[in-house]
Short mmCIF file of C-alpha atoms and ligand atoms in Angstrom, two decimals:
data_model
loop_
_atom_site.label_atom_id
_atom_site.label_comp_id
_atom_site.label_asym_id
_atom_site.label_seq_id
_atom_site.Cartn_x
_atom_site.Cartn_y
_atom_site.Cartn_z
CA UNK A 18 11.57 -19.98 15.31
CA UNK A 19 9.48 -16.64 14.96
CA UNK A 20 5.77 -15.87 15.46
CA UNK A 21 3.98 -12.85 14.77
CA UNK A 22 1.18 -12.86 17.62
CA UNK A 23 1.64 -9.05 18.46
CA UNK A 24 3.19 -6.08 16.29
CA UNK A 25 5.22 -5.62 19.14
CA UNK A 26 6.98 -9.23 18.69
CA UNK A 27 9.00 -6.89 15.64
CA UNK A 28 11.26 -4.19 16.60
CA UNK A 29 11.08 -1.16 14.83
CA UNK A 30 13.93 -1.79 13.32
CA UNK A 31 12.68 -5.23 11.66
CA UNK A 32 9.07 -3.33 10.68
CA UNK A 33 11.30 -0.93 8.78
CA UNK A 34 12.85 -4.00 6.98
CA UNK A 35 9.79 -5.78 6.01
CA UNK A 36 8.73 -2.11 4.62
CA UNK A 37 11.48 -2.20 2.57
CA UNK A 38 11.48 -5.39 1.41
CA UNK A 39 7.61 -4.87 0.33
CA UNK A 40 8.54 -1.94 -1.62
CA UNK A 41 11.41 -4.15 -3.21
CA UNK A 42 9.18 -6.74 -4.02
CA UNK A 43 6.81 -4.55 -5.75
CA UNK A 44 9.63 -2.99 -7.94
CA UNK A 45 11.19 -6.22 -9.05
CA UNK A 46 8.34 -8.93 -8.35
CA UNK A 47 10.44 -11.66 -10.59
CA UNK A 48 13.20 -11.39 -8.50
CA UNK A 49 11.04 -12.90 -5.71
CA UNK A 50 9.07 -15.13 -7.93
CA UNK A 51 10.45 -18.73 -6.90
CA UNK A 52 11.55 -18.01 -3.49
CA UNK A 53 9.26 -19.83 -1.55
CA UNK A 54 9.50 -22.82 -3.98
CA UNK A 55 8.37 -26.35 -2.53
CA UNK A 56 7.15 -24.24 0.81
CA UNK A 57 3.50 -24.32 1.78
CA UNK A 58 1.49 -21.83 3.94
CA UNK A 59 -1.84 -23.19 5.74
CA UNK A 60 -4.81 -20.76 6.42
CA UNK A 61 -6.46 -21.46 9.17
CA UNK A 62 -9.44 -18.99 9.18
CA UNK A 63 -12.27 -19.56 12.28
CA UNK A 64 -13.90 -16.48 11.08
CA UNK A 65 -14.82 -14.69 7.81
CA UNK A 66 -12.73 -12.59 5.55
CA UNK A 67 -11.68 -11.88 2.33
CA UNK A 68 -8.79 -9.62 2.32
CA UNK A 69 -6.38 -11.14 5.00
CA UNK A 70 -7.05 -14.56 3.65
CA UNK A 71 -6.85 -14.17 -0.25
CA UNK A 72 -3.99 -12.15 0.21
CA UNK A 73 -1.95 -14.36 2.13
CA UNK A 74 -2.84 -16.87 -0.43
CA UNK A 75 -2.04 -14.38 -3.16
CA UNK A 76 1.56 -13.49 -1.39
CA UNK A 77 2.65 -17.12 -0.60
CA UNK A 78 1.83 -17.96 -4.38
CA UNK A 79 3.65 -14.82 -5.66
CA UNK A 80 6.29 -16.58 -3.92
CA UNK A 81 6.23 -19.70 -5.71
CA UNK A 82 4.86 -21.37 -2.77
CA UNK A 83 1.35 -23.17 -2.30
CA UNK A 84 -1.38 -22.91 -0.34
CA UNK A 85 -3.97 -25.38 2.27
CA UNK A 86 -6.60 -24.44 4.58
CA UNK A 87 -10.20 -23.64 5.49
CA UNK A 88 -12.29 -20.78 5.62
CA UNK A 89 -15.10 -21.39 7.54
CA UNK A 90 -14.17 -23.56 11.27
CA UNK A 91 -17.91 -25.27 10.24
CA UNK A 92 -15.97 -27.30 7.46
CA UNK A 93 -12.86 -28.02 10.10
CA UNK A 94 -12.16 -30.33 12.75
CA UNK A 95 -13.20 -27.72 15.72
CA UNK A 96 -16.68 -27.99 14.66
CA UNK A 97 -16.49 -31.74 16.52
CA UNK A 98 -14.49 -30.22 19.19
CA UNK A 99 -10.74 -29.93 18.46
CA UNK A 100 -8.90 -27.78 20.29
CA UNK A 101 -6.79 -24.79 18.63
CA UNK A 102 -3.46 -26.54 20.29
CA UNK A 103 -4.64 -30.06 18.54
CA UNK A 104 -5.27 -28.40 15.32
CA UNK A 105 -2.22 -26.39 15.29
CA UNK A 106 -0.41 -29.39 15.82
CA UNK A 107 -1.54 -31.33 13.02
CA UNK A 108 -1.36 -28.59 10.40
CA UNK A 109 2.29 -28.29 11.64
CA UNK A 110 3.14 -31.92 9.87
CA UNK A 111 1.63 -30.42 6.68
CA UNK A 112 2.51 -26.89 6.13
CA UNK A 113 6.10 -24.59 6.69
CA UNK A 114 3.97 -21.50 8.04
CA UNK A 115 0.56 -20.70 9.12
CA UNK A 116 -1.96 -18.00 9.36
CA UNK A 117 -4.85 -17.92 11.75
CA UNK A 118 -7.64 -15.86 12.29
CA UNK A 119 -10.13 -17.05 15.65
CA UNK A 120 -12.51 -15.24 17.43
CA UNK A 121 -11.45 -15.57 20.96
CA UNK A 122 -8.47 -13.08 21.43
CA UNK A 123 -5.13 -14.91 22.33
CA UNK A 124 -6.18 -18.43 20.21
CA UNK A 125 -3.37 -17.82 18.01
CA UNK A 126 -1.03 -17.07 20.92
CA UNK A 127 -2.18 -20.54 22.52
CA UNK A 128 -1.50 -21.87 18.39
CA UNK A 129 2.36 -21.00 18.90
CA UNK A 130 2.98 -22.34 22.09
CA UNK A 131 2.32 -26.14 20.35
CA UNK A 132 3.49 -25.49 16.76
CA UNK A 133 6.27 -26.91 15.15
CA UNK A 134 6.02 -24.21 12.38
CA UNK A 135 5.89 -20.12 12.45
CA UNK A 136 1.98 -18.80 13.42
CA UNK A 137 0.62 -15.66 12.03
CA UNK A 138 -1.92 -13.98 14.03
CA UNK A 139 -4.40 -12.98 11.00
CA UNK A 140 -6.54 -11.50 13.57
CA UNK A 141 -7.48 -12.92 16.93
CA UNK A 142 -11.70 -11.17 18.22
CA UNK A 143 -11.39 -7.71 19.09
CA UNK A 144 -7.79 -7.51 20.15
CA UNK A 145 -5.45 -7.95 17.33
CA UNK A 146 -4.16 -7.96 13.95
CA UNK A 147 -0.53 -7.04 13.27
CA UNK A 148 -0.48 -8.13 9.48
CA UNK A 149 -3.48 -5.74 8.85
CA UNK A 150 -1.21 -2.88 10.72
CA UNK A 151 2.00 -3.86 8.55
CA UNK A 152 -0.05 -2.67 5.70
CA UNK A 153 -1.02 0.34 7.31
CA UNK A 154 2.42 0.81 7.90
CA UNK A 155 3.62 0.45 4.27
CA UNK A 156 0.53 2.24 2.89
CA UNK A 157 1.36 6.10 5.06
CA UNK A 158 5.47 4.84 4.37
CA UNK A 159 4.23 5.15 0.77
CA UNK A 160 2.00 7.99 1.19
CA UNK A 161 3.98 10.38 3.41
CA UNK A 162 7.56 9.36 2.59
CA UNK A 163 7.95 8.65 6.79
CA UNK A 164 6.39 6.88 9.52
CA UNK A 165 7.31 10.56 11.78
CA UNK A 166 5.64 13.31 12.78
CA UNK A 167 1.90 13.16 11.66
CA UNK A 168 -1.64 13.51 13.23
CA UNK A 169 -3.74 10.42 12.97
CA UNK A 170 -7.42 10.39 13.59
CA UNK A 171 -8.86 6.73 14.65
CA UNK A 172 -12.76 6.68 13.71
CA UNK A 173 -15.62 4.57 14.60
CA UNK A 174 -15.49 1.51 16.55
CA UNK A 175 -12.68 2.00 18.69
CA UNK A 176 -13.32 -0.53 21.49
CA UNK A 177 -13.79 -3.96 19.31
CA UNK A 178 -11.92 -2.45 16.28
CA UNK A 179 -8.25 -4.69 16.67
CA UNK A 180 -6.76 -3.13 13.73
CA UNK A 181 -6.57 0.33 15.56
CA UNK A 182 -5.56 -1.49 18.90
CA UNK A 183 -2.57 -3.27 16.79
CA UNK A 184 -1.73 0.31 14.38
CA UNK A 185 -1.46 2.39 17.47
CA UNK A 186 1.17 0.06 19.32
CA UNK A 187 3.23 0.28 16.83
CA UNK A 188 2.92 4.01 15.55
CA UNK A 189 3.69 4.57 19.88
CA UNK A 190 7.14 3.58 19.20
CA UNK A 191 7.52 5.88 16.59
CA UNK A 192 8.34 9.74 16.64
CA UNK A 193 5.88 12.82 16.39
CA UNK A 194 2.96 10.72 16.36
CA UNK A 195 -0.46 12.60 17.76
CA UNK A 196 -3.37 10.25 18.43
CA UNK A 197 -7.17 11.57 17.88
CA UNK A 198 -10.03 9.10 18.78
CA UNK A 199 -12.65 9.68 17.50
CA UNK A 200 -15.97 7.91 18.63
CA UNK A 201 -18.79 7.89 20.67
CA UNK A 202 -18.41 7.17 24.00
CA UNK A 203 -19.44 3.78 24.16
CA UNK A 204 -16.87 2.30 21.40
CA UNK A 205 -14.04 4.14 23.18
CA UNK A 206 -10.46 3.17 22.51
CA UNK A 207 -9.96 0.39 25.68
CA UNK A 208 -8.38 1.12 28.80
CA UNK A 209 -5.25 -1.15 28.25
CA UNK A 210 -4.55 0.36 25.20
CA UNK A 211 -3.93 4.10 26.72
CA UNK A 212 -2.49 2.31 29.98
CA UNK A 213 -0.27 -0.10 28.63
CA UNK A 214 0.57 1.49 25.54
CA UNK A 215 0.13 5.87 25.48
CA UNK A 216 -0.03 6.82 29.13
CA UNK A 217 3.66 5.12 29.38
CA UNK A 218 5.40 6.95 27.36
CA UNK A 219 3.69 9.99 27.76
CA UNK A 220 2.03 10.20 24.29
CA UNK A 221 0.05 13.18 22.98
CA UNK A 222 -3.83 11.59 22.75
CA UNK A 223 -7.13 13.10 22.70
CA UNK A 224 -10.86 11.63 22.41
CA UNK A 225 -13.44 13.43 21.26
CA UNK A 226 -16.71 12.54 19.73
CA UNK A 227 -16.86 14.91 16.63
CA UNK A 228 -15.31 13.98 13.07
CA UNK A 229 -16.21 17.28 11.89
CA UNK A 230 -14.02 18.98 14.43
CA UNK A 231 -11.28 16.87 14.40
CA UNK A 232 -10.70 17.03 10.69
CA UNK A 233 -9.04 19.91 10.00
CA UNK A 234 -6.21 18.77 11.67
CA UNK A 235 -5.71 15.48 10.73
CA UNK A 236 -2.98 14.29 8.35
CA UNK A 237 -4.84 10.85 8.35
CA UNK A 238 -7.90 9.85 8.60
CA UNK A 239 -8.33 5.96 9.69
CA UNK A 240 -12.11 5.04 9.59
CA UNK A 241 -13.57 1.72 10.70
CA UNK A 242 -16.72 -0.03 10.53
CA UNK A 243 -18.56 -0.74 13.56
CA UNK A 244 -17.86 -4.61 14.60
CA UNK A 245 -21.48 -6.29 14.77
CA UNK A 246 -20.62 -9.64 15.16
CA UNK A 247 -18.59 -8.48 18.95
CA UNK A 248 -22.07 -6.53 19.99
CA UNK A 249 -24.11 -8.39 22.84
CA UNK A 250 -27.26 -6.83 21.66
CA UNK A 251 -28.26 -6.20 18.37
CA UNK A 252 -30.31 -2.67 19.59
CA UNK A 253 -26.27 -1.41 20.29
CA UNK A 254 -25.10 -2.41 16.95
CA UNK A 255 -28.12 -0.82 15.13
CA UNK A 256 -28.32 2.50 17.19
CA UNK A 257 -24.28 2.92 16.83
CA UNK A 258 -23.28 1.74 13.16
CA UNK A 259 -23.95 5.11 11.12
CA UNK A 260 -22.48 7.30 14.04
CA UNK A 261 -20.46 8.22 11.37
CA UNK A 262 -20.38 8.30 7.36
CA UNK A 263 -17.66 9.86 6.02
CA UNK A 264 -18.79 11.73 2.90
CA UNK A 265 -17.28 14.51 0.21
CA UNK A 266 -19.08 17.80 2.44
CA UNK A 267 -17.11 16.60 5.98
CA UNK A 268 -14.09 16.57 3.59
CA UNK A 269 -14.26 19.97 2.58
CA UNK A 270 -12.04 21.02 5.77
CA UNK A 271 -9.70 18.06 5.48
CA UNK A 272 -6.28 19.13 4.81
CA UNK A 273 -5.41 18.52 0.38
CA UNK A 274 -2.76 16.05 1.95
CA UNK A 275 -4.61 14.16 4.35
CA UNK A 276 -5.05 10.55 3.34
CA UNK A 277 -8.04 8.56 4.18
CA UNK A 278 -7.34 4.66 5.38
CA UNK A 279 -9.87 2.06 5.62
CA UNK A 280 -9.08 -1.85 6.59
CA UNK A 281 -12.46 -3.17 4.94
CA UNK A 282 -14.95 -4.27 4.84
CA UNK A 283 -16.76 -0.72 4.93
CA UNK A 284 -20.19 -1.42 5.21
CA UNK A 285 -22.04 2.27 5.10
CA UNK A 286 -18.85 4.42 6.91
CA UNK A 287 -17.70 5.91 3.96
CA UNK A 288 -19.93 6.72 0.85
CA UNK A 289 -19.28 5.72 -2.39
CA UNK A 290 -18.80 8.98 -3.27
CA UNK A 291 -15.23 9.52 -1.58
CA UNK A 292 -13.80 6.85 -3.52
CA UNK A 293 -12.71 9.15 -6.28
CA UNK A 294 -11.36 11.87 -3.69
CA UNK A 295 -7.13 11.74 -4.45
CA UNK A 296 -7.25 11.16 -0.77
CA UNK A 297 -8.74 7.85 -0.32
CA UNK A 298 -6.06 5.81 -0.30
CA UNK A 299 -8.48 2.19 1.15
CA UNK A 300 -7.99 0.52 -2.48
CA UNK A 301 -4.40 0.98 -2.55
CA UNK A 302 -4.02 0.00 0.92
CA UNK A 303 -5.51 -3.65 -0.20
CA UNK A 304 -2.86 -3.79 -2.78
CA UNK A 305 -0.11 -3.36 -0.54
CA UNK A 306 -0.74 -5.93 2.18
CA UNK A 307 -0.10 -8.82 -0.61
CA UNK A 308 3.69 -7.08 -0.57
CA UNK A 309 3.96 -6.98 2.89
CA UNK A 310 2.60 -10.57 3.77
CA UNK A 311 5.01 -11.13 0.97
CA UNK A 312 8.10 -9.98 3.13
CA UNK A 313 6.46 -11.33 6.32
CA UNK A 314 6.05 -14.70 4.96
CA UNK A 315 10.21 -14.47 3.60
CA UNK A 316 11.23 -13.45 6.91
CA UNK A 317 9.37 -16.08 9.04
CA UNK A 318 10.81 -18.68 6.61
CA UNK A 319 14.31 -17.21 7.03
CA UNK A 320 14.21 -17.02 2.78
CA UNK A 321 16.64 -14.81 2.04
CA UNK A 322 16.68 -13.78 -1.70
C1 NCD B 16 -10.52 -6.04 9.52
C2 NCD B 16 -10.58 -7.17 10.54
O1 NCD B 16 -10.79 -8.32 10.18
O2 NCD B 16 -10.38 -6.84 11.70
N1 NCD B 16 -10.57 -6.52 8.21
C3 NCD B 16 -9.41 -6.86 7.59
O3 NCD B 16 -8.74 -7.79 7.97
N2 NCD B 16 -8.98 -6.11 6.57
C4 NCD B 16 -11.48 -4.96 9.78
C5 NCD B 16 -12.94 -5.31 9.90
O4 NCD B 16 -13.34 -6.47 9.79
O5 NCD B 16 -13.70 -4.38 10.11
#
């Protein structure tokens, strides 16, 4: 039985696949229509969001499957003081697959040591979330034609952001990749991530504190909002969120090609404005991640259509 705690439980190989399948899926969705047939898929979601739970709902239906779960951990068992392992195990005698988002990094890890069915890390605090990074993934496939040879700009909160920690473990084992981060110096990219992940294999990486600068040479642009909910102080949060708002002038020396990615929710990072630049690509990025959670969900269950 597979998990998916870390993008790094999928070889390169297998992230390829799932890319493929996604882009199969969305040329011939009937074909894939009644696959998961009498299979259900429980969300288990300890913290908010929109996106990563509505689309796994949206992708396990797509597949003829159904859906259970919660949304808020208020409404659930662990507000009387269930463990995650307990929990895990019970959902296990009702669903085939499950996704889980928790606060406290390494929950869902704990989840798959005691369930009886695959886990999906939907996002675990500030450290991961390898489902957000598969759509990444199939959103520059789509855009660039490649997953080689680009320069990719991280922006904004860098140090509690865990869909840059889980996108730039996987674009490491890929070729040509050059790493900007951009942020300031207190929401730096963590010291694990360049240790464990960049400094190893001797990765091209540079942090610097100025969008405008870095622009002109990026061939993406991945913004993120600054995480309030993982700030001790709200003083930090409020002096640090508009560090950055990405807006049509500071595109004026952005390559034609570049593409701009966004995981949402953006809160003021990017103006409204950019959302009719040909470059902003954050809409279309939403759309994919059904696909992809789509083939994630098929491969977990071993469907093969
Ligand atoms: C991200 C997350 O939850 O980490 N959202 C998402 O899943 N698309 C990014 C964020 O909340 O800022």
């Amino acid at each position: 039985m597979r998990h998916l705690i870390d993008i790094t439980d999928l070889s390169v190989q297998e992230i390829d696949e799932l890319i493929a399948t996604a882009e199969d899926i969305m040329e011939h969705p009937d074909k894939y229509a009644e696959a998961c047939h009498g299979k259900k898929l429980a969300t288990l979601f300890f913290e908010p969001s929109t996106r990563t739970r509505l689309s796994f709902e949206a992708a396990m239906l797509d597949l003829g499957g159904k859906t259970l779960g919660f949304s808020d951990a208020a409404t659930s068992s662990a507000s009387k003081g269930e463990t995650v392992g307990d929990t895990v195990q019970v959902i296990s005698c009702y669903a085939d697959i499950i996704a889980m988002r928790h606060p406290k990094e390494g929950a869902p890890y704990a989840a798959a040591q005691v369930a009886r069915v695959p886990v999906i890390n939907a996002g675990d605090g500030g450290h991961n979330h390898p489902t957000q990074t598969l759509t990444d993934l199939l959103t520059i496939h789509r855009e660039r034609g490649s997953l080689e040879n680009f320069t990719i700009g991280f922006c904004g909160d860098l140090k509690f952001g865990r869909t840059v920690h889980s996108l730039v473990s996987a674009l490491s084992r890929y070729q040509g990749i050059r790493f900007v981060f951009i942020s300031p110096p207190e929401l730096r990219i963590p010291d694990y991530v360049k240790e464990n992940t960049l400094d190893p294999l001797g990765l091209p990486y540079e942090e610097v504190e100025s969008m405008e600068e870095s622009m002109p040479q990026l061939d993406i642009l991945y913004m993120t909002r600054v995480q309030k909910e993982r700030f001790f102080n709200e003083a930090d949060y409020l002096r640090l969120r508009d560090t950055y708002i990405l807006d049509p002038a500071k595109l004026q020396t952005a390559k034609p090609e570049m593409r701009i990615l966004h995981p949402l929710p953006r809160v003021n990072e990017i103006t409204v404005s950019v959302d009719k630049d040909p470059r902003a690509c954050y809409f279309k990025q939403v759309a994919n991640g059904k696909f992809v959670r789509m083939a994630l969900i098929l491969k977990l269950l071993e469907v093969r259509v």
